[in-house]
Amino acid sequence: MGDALRVALAGLGTVGGGVIRLLDANRDLITRRAGRPIEIVAVSARDRTKDRGVDLSRFAWVDDTAALASHPDADVVVELIGGSDGPALTLARTALDAGRGFVTANKAMLAHHGLELAQKAEASNAALKFEAAVAGGIPVIKGLREGAAANAIARVYGILNGTCNFILSKMEAEGRDFAEVLAEAQALGYAEADPSFDIDGVDAAHKLSILAAIAFGTQPAFGDVAIAGVRHVLAADIAQAASLGYRVRLVGVAEEGPHGLFQRVHPHLVPLDHPLAHVTGSTNAVVAEGNFVGRLLFQGAGAGDGPTASAVVADLIDIARGEYGASFAMPAHELTAATKADSGERRGRAYLRFTVQDKVGVLAEIAAAMRDAGVSIESLIQRGEAADGGVMIAIVTHEGPERAVAQALERLRGSQSLVGQPLLMHILG
Ligand code: HSE
């Protein structure tokens, strides 16, 4: 049995507590699998007095989180503080510069600074591992980085935010509108007090940019992700989608093509015969399409103390075994700067919903905008029950260039006939 891998833990929230409980509960099994014990030696968090339901007296308490990076008894730092910059980034930089292993669940930091951190890890031959940063307990990083490493990946996509999926599932099941379901999710503790990163698609975009880097060998390019969240989806859209044979899901898609790397997080209509349509509640799921392995589906809990701690400790076990390779599946200098693909070049089908004034000529105006932009309409449904005294018009397009749909919407921008903004949802193909 080798010497213990000694861990300094920064952040004692839900996941930090979960890591301590997991290491306690599965100590013997983990020791046998890792070939050596994994022991927390020091911890740091904002509030020392808070009762976290775990015995912290056996660990050294460090007031200054940054000091964990140079703690004399630690081999590895686990960062569970969060935030793209600030203390988490300082800790990452100093730990990696000092040659310490670094394990993090911080997708925002990796999306913004992943390349720099991977370079630092390589320069000092330290481990940088982040299984918990994408889709919580699902081993999708390991799956892509190792299991699918022999494949060229054409596309990686999935449901990457449990809060949005929980809200959309509940809206569908209960026919209720977004604001009402969000308020309930917050009261139950499923959604953050400030839920904007989740519901506006930013959290999913952080995760997508990490997956894309691993799948395509590109530098993480969060700034190139086109993002739209779920706050403008109505219960009526979900009902309309259901009547057409679809479910509404917030899907992140990354795809490499002749025009570059395309990355988008957007509400989609997912056909009922697609596995993502059956991912409900706060579950996450990721699909990767490899040229030899075919379609892989990873599914499981995307958040929570147990699943996220499972991912963090799996990384620690890899480090304890000495099994860690390049963070993004290839050396940092091999990661290319991706060219951002123009979405206008893509082809697809779309769902468009307009709320309009119920007056003569409105339908003709919308139809004319579609015609002039070259958008072919597959179906059009008008319902007289939208809010604001308007009526709802839902259009499903035939497959065509996305540029044409964008042009039609541009043409209708500011039209006096429209009440509020139209909603565009792509149809997952
Ligand atoms: N807030 C995330 C979600 C979990 O709702 O999926 C952590 O990434």
Short mmCIF file of C-alpha atoms and ligand atoms in Angstrom, two decimals:
data_model
loop_
_atom_site.label_atom_id
_atom_site.label_comp_id
_atom_site.label_asym_id
_atom_site.label_seq_id
_atom_site.Cartn_x
_atom_site.Cartn_y
_atom_site.Cartn_z
CA MET A 1 0.00 0.00 0.00
CA GLY A 2 1.44 3.35 -1.00
CA ASP A 3 1.54 6.59 0.95
CA ALA A 4 -1.75 8.43 1.29
CA LEU A 5 -2.73 11.02 -1.31
CA ARG A 6 -3.17 14.11 0.84
CA VAL A 7 -5.95 16.49 -0.12
CA ALA A 8 -6.62 20.13 0.72
CA LEU A 9 -10.30 20.97 0.24
CA ALA A 10 -11.48 24.51 -0.55
CA GLY A 11 -15.22 25.05 -0.18
CA LEU A 12 -17.48 23.19 2.24
CA GLY A 13 -20.89 23.64 0.65
CA THR A 14 -23.14 20.82 -0.47
CA VAL A 15 -20.51 19.20 -2.67
CA GLY A 16 -17.64 19.69 -0.22
CA GLY A 17 -19.66 17.98 2.50
CA GLY A 18 -20.51 15.22 0.01
CA VAL A 19 -16.81 14.63 -0.74
CA ILE A 20 -16.02 14.23 2.96
CA ARG A 21 -18.98 11.85 3.48
CA LEU A 22 -18.08 9.78 0.41
CA LEU A 23 -14.43 9.40 1.41
CA ASP A 24 -15.60 8.31 4.88
CA ALA A 25 -18.26 5.88 3.64
CA ASN A 26 -16.19 4.14 0.93
CA ARG A 27 -12.75 4.49 2.51
CA ASP A 28 -11.66 0.85 2.27
CA LEU A 29 -12.96 0.31 -1.24
CA ILE A 30 -11.35 3.51 -2.49
CA THR A 31 -8.04 2.62 -0.86
CA ARG A 32 -8.03 -0.77 -2.57
CA ARG A 33 -8.96 0.71 -5.93
CA ALA A 34 -6.52 3.59 -5.73
CA GLY A 35 -3.73 1.46 -4.28
CA ARG A 36 -3.31 3.98 -1.46
CA PRO A 37 -5.55 5.90 0.97
CA ILE A 38 -7.00 9.28 0.01
CA GLU A 39 -7.04 11.57 3.02
CA ILE A 40 -8.25 15.09 3.50
CA VAL A 41 -5.68 16.94 5.54
CA ALA A 42 -6.81 20.57 5.40
CA VAL A 43 -10.03 22.45 4.65
CA SER A 44 -11.02 26.03 4.06
CA ALA A 45 -14.38 27.78 3.76
CA ARG A 46 -15.92 31.15 4.47
CA ASP A 47 -17.66 30.30 7.74
CA ARG A 48 -15.84 28.15 10.27
CA THR A 49 -18.74 27.98 12.70
CA LYS A 50 -21.42 26.64 10.35
CA ASP A 51 -22.67 23.12 11.15
CA ARG A 52 -22.17 21.02 8.01
CA GLY A 53 -23.14 17.70 9.55
CA VAL A 54 -19.61 16.32 9.20
CA ASP A 55 -16.77 16.20 11.71
CA LEU A 56 -14.21 18.78 10.60
CA SER A 57 -12.11 18.64 13.78
CA ARG A 58 -9.79 16.01 12.24
CA PHE A 59 -8.68 18.41 9.48
CA ALA A 60 -6.47 21.47 9.71
CA TRP A 61 -8.57 24.58 9.23
CA VAL A 62 -7.03 27.21 6.97
CA ASP A 63 -8.60 30.68 7.08
CA ASP A 64 -6.92 31.95 3.93
CA THR A 65 -8.15 29.75 1.08
CA ALA A 66 -5.25 30.79 -1.14
CA ALA A 67 -2.85 29.31 1.42
CA LEU A 68 -4.17 25.82 0.63
CA ALA A 69 -2.19 25.92 -2.61
CA SER A 70 1.05 25.84 -0.65
CA HIS A 71 -0.08 23.80 2.33
CA PRO A 72 2.97 21.73 3.28
CA ASP A 73 0.98 18.55 3.90
CA ALA A 74 -1.13 18.53 0.72
CA ASP A 75 -0.45 16.85 -2.62
CA VAL A 76 -3.70 17.88 -4.30
CA VAL A 77 -6.08 20.82 -4.00
CA VAL A 78 -9.81 20.31 -4.54
CA GLU A 79 -11.61 23.54 -5.42
CA LEU A 80 -15.37 23.69 -4.77
CA ILE A 81 -15.74 27.44 -4.34
CA GLY A 82 -17.07 28.36 -7.78
CA GLY A 83 -16.87 31.57 -9.81
CA SER A 84 -14.86 32.07 -12.97
CA ASP A 85 -12.33 34.40 -11.36
CA GLY A 86 -11.51 35.55 -7.82
CA PRO A 87 -10.35 33.11 -5.13
CA ALA A 88 -11.00 29.99 -7.24
CA LEU A 89 -8.76 31.19 -10.07
CA THR A 90 -6.05 32.39 -7.72
CA LEU A 91 -6.08 28.99 -6.03
CA ALA A 92 -5.92 27.15 -9.36
CA ARG A 93 -3.03 29.22 -10.67
CA THR A 94 -0.95 29.00 -7.52
CA ALA A 95 -1.59 25.29 -6.95
CA LEU A 96 -0.70 24.35 -10.53
CA ASP A 97 2.33 26.64 -10.60
CA ALA A 98 3.51 24.87 -7.45
CA GLY A 99 3.09 21.49 -9.14
CA ARG A 100 0.12 20.44 -7.01
CA GLY A 101 -2.66 18.39 -8.52
CA PHE A 102 -5.86 20.37 -8.93
CA VAL A 103 -9.41 18.98 -9.02
CA THR A 104 -12.35 21.28 -9.63
CA ALA A 105 -16.07 21.30 -10.32
CA ASN A 106 -15.84 24.87 -11.60
CA LYS A 107 -17.16 24.97 -15.16
CA ALA A 108 -17.23 28.77 -15.32
CA MET A 109 -13.51 28.97 -14.54
CA LEU A 110 -12.64 26.25 -17.05
CA ALA A 111 -14.81 27.81 -19.76
CA HIS A 112 -13.00 31.12 -19.35
CA HIS A 113 -9.50 30.05 -18.30
CA GLY A 114 -9.27 26.37 -19.23
CA LEU A 115 -6.47 26.80 -21.75
CA GLU A 116 -4.29 28.79 -19.38
CA LEU A 117 -4.82 26.29 -16.57
CA ALA A 118 -4.10 23.33 -18.85
CA GLN A 119 -0.86 25.03 -19.92
CA LYS A 120 0.13 25.58 -16.31
CA ALA A 121 -0.65 21.97 -15.43
CA GLU A 122 1.55 20.75 -18.27
CA ALA A 123 4.37 23.12 -17.47
CA SER A 124 4.61 21.75 -13.94
CA ASN A 125 3.57 18.18 -14.80
CA ALA A 126 0.61 18.45 -12.44
CA ALA A 127 -2.84 16.92 -12.77
CA LEU A 128 -5.75 19.17 -13.72
CA LYS A 129 -9.00 17.21 -13.50
CA PHE A 130 -12.61 18.35 -13.71
CA GLU A 131 -15.06 15.48 -14.15
CA ALA A 132 -17.55 17.19 -11.81
CA ALA A 133 -17.60 20.37 -13.91
CA VAL A 134 -19.79 18.87 -16.64
CA ALA A 135 -23.01 17.00 -15.97
CA GLY A 136 -22.29 16.32 -12.28
CA GLY A 137 -21.95 12.62 -11.62
CA ILE A 138 -22.00 11.47 -15.24
CA PRO A 139 -18.51 10.32 -16.29
CA VAL A 140 -18.75 12.11 -19.61
CA ILE A 141 -15.32 13.76 -19.47
CA LYS A 142 -13.71 10.39 -18.87
CA GLY A 143 -15.97 8.83 -21.48
CA LEU A 144 -14.88 11.27 -24.19
CA ARG A 145 -11.28 11.76 -23.08
CA GLU A 146 -10.54 8.07 -22.64
CA GLY A 147 -13.32 5.74 -23.77
CA ALA A 148 -13.96 7.51 -27.07
CA ALA A 149 -10.39 8.76 -27.55
CA ALA A 150 -9.90 6.74 -30.75
CA ASN A 151 -12.79 8.47 -32.54
CA ALA A 152 -13.25 11.61 -34.53
CA ILE A 153 -16.32 13.17 -32.94
CA ALA A 154 -18.77 14.76 -35.34
CA ARG A 155 -21.17 16.17 -32.80
CA VAL A 156 -21.64 16.36 -29.05
CA TYR A 157 -24.90 17.60 -27.61
CA GLY A 158 -27.14 17.21 -24.65
CA ILE A 159 -29.17 18.40 -21.72
CA LEU A 160 -26.58 20.09 -19.55
CA ASN A 161 -28.64 21.99 -17.02
CA GLY A 162 -30.80 20.19 -14.50
CA THR A 163 -32.61 23.30 -13.29
CA CYS A 164 -33.93 24.07 -16.79
CA ASN A 165 -34.87 20.47 -17.40
CA PHE A 166 -36.69 20.30 -14.08
CA ILE A 167 -38.64 23.47 -14.93
CA LEU A 168 -39.48 22.41 -18.50
CA SER A 169 -40.56 18.94 -17.34
CA LYS A 170 -42.82 20.43 -14.67
CA MET A 171 -44.28 23.00 -17.08
CA GLU A 172 -45.13 20.14 -19.41
CA ALA A 173 -46.55 17.83 -16.75
CA GLU A 174 -48.66 20.51 -15.06
CA GLY A 175 -49.41 22.93 -17.90
CA ARG A 176 -48.04 25.84 -15.85
CA ASP A 177 -46.06 28.82 -17.02
CA PHE A 178 -42.37 29.43 -16.49
CA ALA A 179 -42.43 32.10 -13.75
CA GLU A 180 -44.75 30.08 -11.53
CA VAL A 181 -42.70 26.89 -11.82
CA LEU A 182 -39.43 28.76 -11.27
CA ALA A 183 -40.79 30.32 -8.06
CA GLU A 184 -41.78 26.87 -6.82
CA ALA A 185 -38.38 25.40 -7.76
CA GLN A 186 -36.68 28.19 -5.80
CA ALA A 187 -38.91 27.62 -2.77
CA LEU A 188 -38.00 23.93 -2.85
CA GLY A 189 -34.29 24.72 -3.19
CA TYR A 190 -33.98 23.22 -6.69
CA ALA A 191 -33.14 26.56 -8.26
CA GLU A 192 -30.68 29.17 -7.04
CA ALA A 193 -31.95 32.43 -5.49
CA ASP A 194 -30.29 34.07 -8.52
CA PRO A 195 -31.14 31.50 -11.18
CA SER A 196 -30.00 33.55 -14.18
CA PHE A 197 -26.91 31.47 -15.05
CA ASP A 198 -29.09 28.37 -15.14
CA ILE A 199 -32.25 29.62 -16.84
CA ASP A 200 -30.51 31.91 -19.32
CA GLY A 201 -28.35 29.06 -20.61
CA VAL A 202 -24.97 30.34 -19.36
CA ASP A 203 -24.27 27.34 -17.12
CA ALA A 204 -25.04 24.94 -19.97
CA ALA A 205 -22.82 27.01 -22.29
CA HIS A 206 -19.90 26.77 -19.85
CA LYS A 207 -20.26 22.99 -19.88
CA LEU A 208 -20.71 22.80 -23.63
CA SER A 209 -17.52 24.76 -24.28
CA ILE A 210 -15.58 22.27 -22.13
CA LEU A 211 -17.11 19.27 -23.90
CA ALA A 212 -16.40 20.82 -27.29
CA ALA A 213 -12.74 21.37 -26.43
CA ILE A 214 -12.35 17.72 -25.48
CA ALA A 215 -14.40 16.39 -28.38
CA PHE A 216 -12.77 18.47 -31.12
CA GLY A 217 -9.28 19.23 -29.81
CA THR A 218 -9.98 22.95 -29.73
CA GLN A 219 -9.26 25.62 -27.16
CA PRO A 220 -12.30 26.23 -24.93
CA ALA A 221 -14.25 28.99 -26.69
CA PHE A 222 -17.10 29.99 -24.41
CA GLY A 223 -17.38 33.37 -26.15
CA ASP A 224 -18.36 31.61 -29.38
CA VAL A 225 -21.38 29.83 -27.89
CA ALA A 226 -24.70 31.27 -29.09
CA ILE A 227 -26.89 31.27 -26.00
CA ALA A 228 -30.62 31.51 -25.38
CA GLY A 229 -32.30 30.23 -22.23
CA VAL A 230 -35.78 29.09 -21.32
CA ARG A 231 -37.41 32.08 -19.66
CA HIS A 232 -39.47 32.97 -22.75
CA VAL A 233 -40.88 29.48 -23.31
CA LEU A 234 -44.62 29.41 -22.57
CA ALA A 235 -46.72 26.49 -21.37
CA ALA A 236 -48.58 27.01 -24.66
CA ASP A 237 -45.36 26.39 -26.62
CA ILE A 238 -44.83 23.15 -24.76
CA ALA A 239 -48.43 22.08 -25.40
CA GLN A 240 -48.07 23.01 -29.06
CA ALA A 241 -44.84 21.06 -29.34
CA ALA A 242 -46.50 18.04 -27.72
CA SER A 243 -49.35 18.15 -30.21
CA LEU A 244 -46.74 18.00 -32.99
CA GLY A 245 -44.84 15.08 -31.44
CA TYR A 246 -42.04 16.94 -29.65
CA ARG A 247 -40.84 17.85 -26.18
CA VAL A 248 -39.11 21.12 -25.37
CA ARG A 249 -35.60 20.77 -23.94
CA LEU A 250 -32.71 23.17 -23.43
CA VAL A 251 -30.06 21.51 -25.58
CA GLY A 252 -26.41 22.45 -26.01
CA VAL A 253 -24.98 21.42 -29.38
CA ALA A 254 -21.36 21.51 -30.55
CA GLU A 255 -20.49 20.37 -34.02
CA GLU A 256 -17.47 20.59 -36.27
CA GLY A 257 -18.02 21.19 -39.94
CA PRO A 258 -16.43 22.70 -43.03
CA HIS A 259 -17.23 26.20 -41.79
CA GLY A 260 -15.69 25.74 -38.34
CA LEU A 261 -16.90 24.93 -34.87
CA PHE A 262 -20.54 25.57 -34.16
CA GLN A 263 -21.66 25.86 -30.52
CA ARG A 264 -25.16 26.73 -29.40
CA VAL A 265 -27.32 26.43 -26.27
CA HIS A 266 -30.95 26.98 -27.15
CA PRO A 267 -34.40 25.60 -26.37
CA HIS A 268 -35.10 22.86 -28.91
CA LEU A 269 -38.02 20.76 -29.99
CA VAL A 270 -36.86 17.19 -29.49
CA PRO A 271 -38.76 14.44 -31.34
CA LEU A 272 -40.43 11.93 -29.04
CA ASP A 273 -38.42 9.09 -30.58
CA HIS A 274 -35.13 10.71 -29.51
CA PRO A 275 -33.68 9.63 -26.13
CA LEU A 276 -33.27 13.26 -25.00
CA ALA A 277 -37.05 13.68 -25.12
CA HIS A 278 -37.31 11.17 -22.28
CA VAL A 279 -34.80 12.84 -19.99
CA THR A 280 -37.00 14.39 -17.32
CA GLY A 281 -36.59 16.29 -14.07
CA SER A 282 -33.12 17.44 -13.09
CA THR A 283 -31.38 14.63 -14.99
CA ASN A 284 -28.65 15.47 -17.52
CA ALA A 285 -27.77 13.55 -20.67
CA VAL A 286 -25.02 13.88 -23.25
CA VAL A 287 -24.85 12.33 -26.71
CA ALA A 288 -21.57 12.00 -28.60
CA GLU A 289 -21.30 10.75 -32.16
CA GLY A 290 -17.98 9.08 -32.96
CA ASN A 291 -16.94 7.91 -36.42
CA PHE A 292 -16.20 4.36 -35.28
CA VAL A 293 -18.09 3.91 -32.04
CA GLY A 294 -21.34 5.44 -33.31
CA ARG A 295 -23.77 7.19 -30.99
CA LEU A 296 -22.96 7.17 -27.27
CA LEU A 297 -25.49 8.27 -24.67
CA PHE A 298 -24.40 9.28 -21.17
CA GLN A 299 -27.20 9.93 -18.71
CA GLY A 300 -27.51 10.51 -14.96
CA ALA A 301 -27.66 13.06 -12.18
CA GLY A 302 -26.18 16.39 -13.21
CA ALA A 303 -26.01 17.90 -9.74
CA GLY A 304 -26.39 17.17 -6.05
CA ASP A 305 -23.91 16.31 -3.33
CA GLY A 306 -23.65 12.56 -3.96
CA PRO A 307 -23.27 12.55 -7.76
CA THR A 308 -20.93 15.56 -7.83
CA ALA A 309 -18.80 14.16 -5.01
CA SER A 310 -18.65 10.87 -6.92
CA ALA A 311 -17.06 12.71 -9.86
CA VAL A 312 -14.64 14.67 -7.67
CA VAL A 313 -13.43 11.55 -5.87
CA ALA A 314 -13.09 9.63 -9.15
CA ASP A 315 -10.61 12.32 -10.21
CA LEU A 316 -8.75 11.94 -6.93
CA ILE A 317 -8.55 8.18 -7.46
CA ASP A 318 -7.04 8.74 -10.91
CA ILE A 319 -4.45 11.06 -9.40
CA ALA A 320 -3.71 8.60 -6.60
CA ARG A 321 -3.09 5.92 -9.24
CA GLY A 322 -0.87 8.27 -11.21
CA GLU A 323 -3.29 7.96 -14.13
CA TYR A 324 -3.85 11.41 -15.45
CA GLY A 325 -3.17 12.63 -18.92
CA ALA A 326 -3.74 15.87 -20.75
CA SER A 327 -6.68 17.75 -19.26
CA PHE A 328 -8.47 18.33 -22.58
CA ALA A 329 -7.51 14.96 -24.07
CA MET A 330 -4.40 16.26 -25.83
CA PRO A 331 -1.49 18.51 -24.85
CA ALA A 332 -2.49 22.14 -24.51
CA HIS A 333 -0.23 23.21 -27.41
CA GLU A 334 -2.12 20.78 -29.69
CA LEU A 335 -5.47 22.46 -29.00
CA THR A 336 -6.33 24.61 -31.99
CA ALA A 337 -8.06 27.97 -31.91
CA ALA A 338 -11.42 27.10 -33.39
CA THR A 339 -12.97 29.14 -36.15
CA LYS A 340 -16.49 30.10 -35.13
CA ALA A 341 -18.95 28.67 -37.63
CA ASP A 342 -21.65 30.97 -38.95
CA SER A 343 -25.02 29.50 -37.94
CA GLY A 344 -26.52 30.91 -41.11
CA GLU A 345 -24.72 28.20 -43.06
CA ARG A 346 -26.54 25.46 -41.17
CA ARG A 347 -29.68 23.81 -42.34
CA GLY A 348 -32.51 22.71 -40.12
CA ARG A 349 -36.16 22.98 -39.19
CA ALA A 350 -37.48 25.49 -36.72
CA TYR A 351 -40.49 26.28 -34.55
CA LEU A 352 -41.49 29.95 -34.51
CA ARG A 353 -44.11 31.37 -32.20
CA PHE A 354 -45.59 34.80 -32.57
CA THR A 355 -48.10 36.51 -30.31
CA VAL A 356 -49.99 38.93 -32.52
CA GLN A 357 -52.87 41.37 -32.48
CA ASP A 358 -56.05 39.76 -33.76
CA LYS A 359 -56.58 41.99 -36.79
CA VAL A 360 -56.84 41.72 -40.55
CA GLY A 361 -53.60 41.12 -42.44
CA VAL A 362 -51.37 39.93 -39.58
CA LEU A 363 -51.13 36.38 -40.83
CA ALA A 364 -50.42 37.64 -44.35
CA GLU A 365 -47.64 39.87 -43.01
CA ILE A 366 -45.94 36.95 -41.27
CA ALA A 367 -46.43 34.67 -44.28
CA ALA A 368 -44.98 37.35 -46.56
CA ALA A 369 -41.88 37.70 -44.37
CA MET A 370 -41.38 33.93 -44.60
CA ARG A 371 -41.94 33.90 -48.35
CA ASP A 372 -39.57 36.79 -49.02
CA ALA A 373 -36.82 35.18 -46.93
CA GLY A 374 -37.33 31.83 -48.66
CA VAL A 375 -38.63 30.00 -45.57
CA SER A 376 -40.93 27.14 -46.46
CA ILE A 377 -43.74 26.57 -43.95
CA GLU A 378 -44.56 22.99 -43.03
CA SER A 379 -47.43 23.77 -40.65
CA LEU A 380 -49.07 26.81 -39.17
CA ILE A 381 -51.38 26.80 -36.18
CA GLN A 382 -53.31 29.76 -34.84
CA ARG A 383 -54.78 29.68 -31.37
CA GLY A 384 -56.91 32.45 -29.92
CA GLU A 385 -55.79 32.13 -26.34
CA ALA A 386 -52.49 33.92 -25.88
CA ALA A 387 -51.95 36.37 -23.06
CA ASP A 388 -52.15 40.17 -23.61
CA GLY A 389 -55.35 39.86 -25.62
CA GLY A 390 -53.37 38.57 -28.60
CA VAL A 391 -53.49 35.34 -30.48
CA MET A 392 -50.71 32.84 -30.80
CA ILE A 393 -49.39 31.72 -34.17
CA ALA A 394 -47.01 28.77 -34.20
CA ILE A 395 -45.11 27.88 -37.36
CA VAL A 396 -43.00 24.83 -38.08
CA THR A 397 -40.69 25.28 -41.05
CA HIS A 398 -39.44 22.76 -43.56
CA GLU A 399 -35.72 22.14 -43.52
CA GLY A 400 -33.83 25.09 -44.87
CA PRO A 401 -30.93 27.44 -44.18
CA GLU A 402 -31.02 29.02 -40.73
CA ARG A 403 -30.08 32.29 -42.39
CA ALA A 404 -33.49 32.44 -44.04
CA VAL A 405 -35.34 32.09 -40.73
CA ALA A 406 -33.14 34.80 -39.20
CA GLN A 407 -33.92 37.08 -42.16
CA ALA A 408 -37.66 36.52 -41.79
CA LEU A 409 -37.52 37.37 -38.09
CA GLU A 410 -35.42 40.44 -38.83
CA ARG A 411 -37.97 41.60 -41.33
CA LEU A 412 -40.73 41.29 -38.70
CA ARG A 413 -38.73 43.07 -36.01
CA GLY A 414 -40.65 46.09 -34.71
CA SER A 415 -43.83 45.16 -36.56
CA GLN A 416 -46.86 46.80 -34.97
CA SER A 417 -48.76 43.55 -35.42
CA LEU A 418 -46.57 41.63 -32.96
CA VAL A 419 -47.14 41.59 -29.23
CA GLY A 420 -43.77 40.97 -27.59
CA GLN A 421 -40.84 39.08 -29.09
CA PRO A 422 -41.25 35.99 -31.26
CA LEU A 423 -39.79 32.75 -29.89
CA LEU A 424 -37.50 30.63 -32.06
CA MET A 425 -36.78 27.03 -31.13
CA HIS A 426 -34.69 24.78 -33.36
CA ILE A 427 -35.87 21.26 -34.03
CA LEU A 428 -33.26 18.67 -33.07
CA GLY A 429 -32.33 16.76 -36.19
N1 HSE B 1 -26.87 24.45 -11.65
C1 HSE B 1 -26.57 23.29 -12.40
C2 HSE B 1 -27.83 22.66 -12.95
C3 HSE B 1 -25.86 22.22 -11.62
O1 HSE B 1 -28.93 23.11 -12.65
O2 HSE B 1 -27.71 21.72 -13.70
C4 HSE B 1 -24.43 22.51 -11.43
O3 HSE B 1 -23.80 22.70 -12.64
#
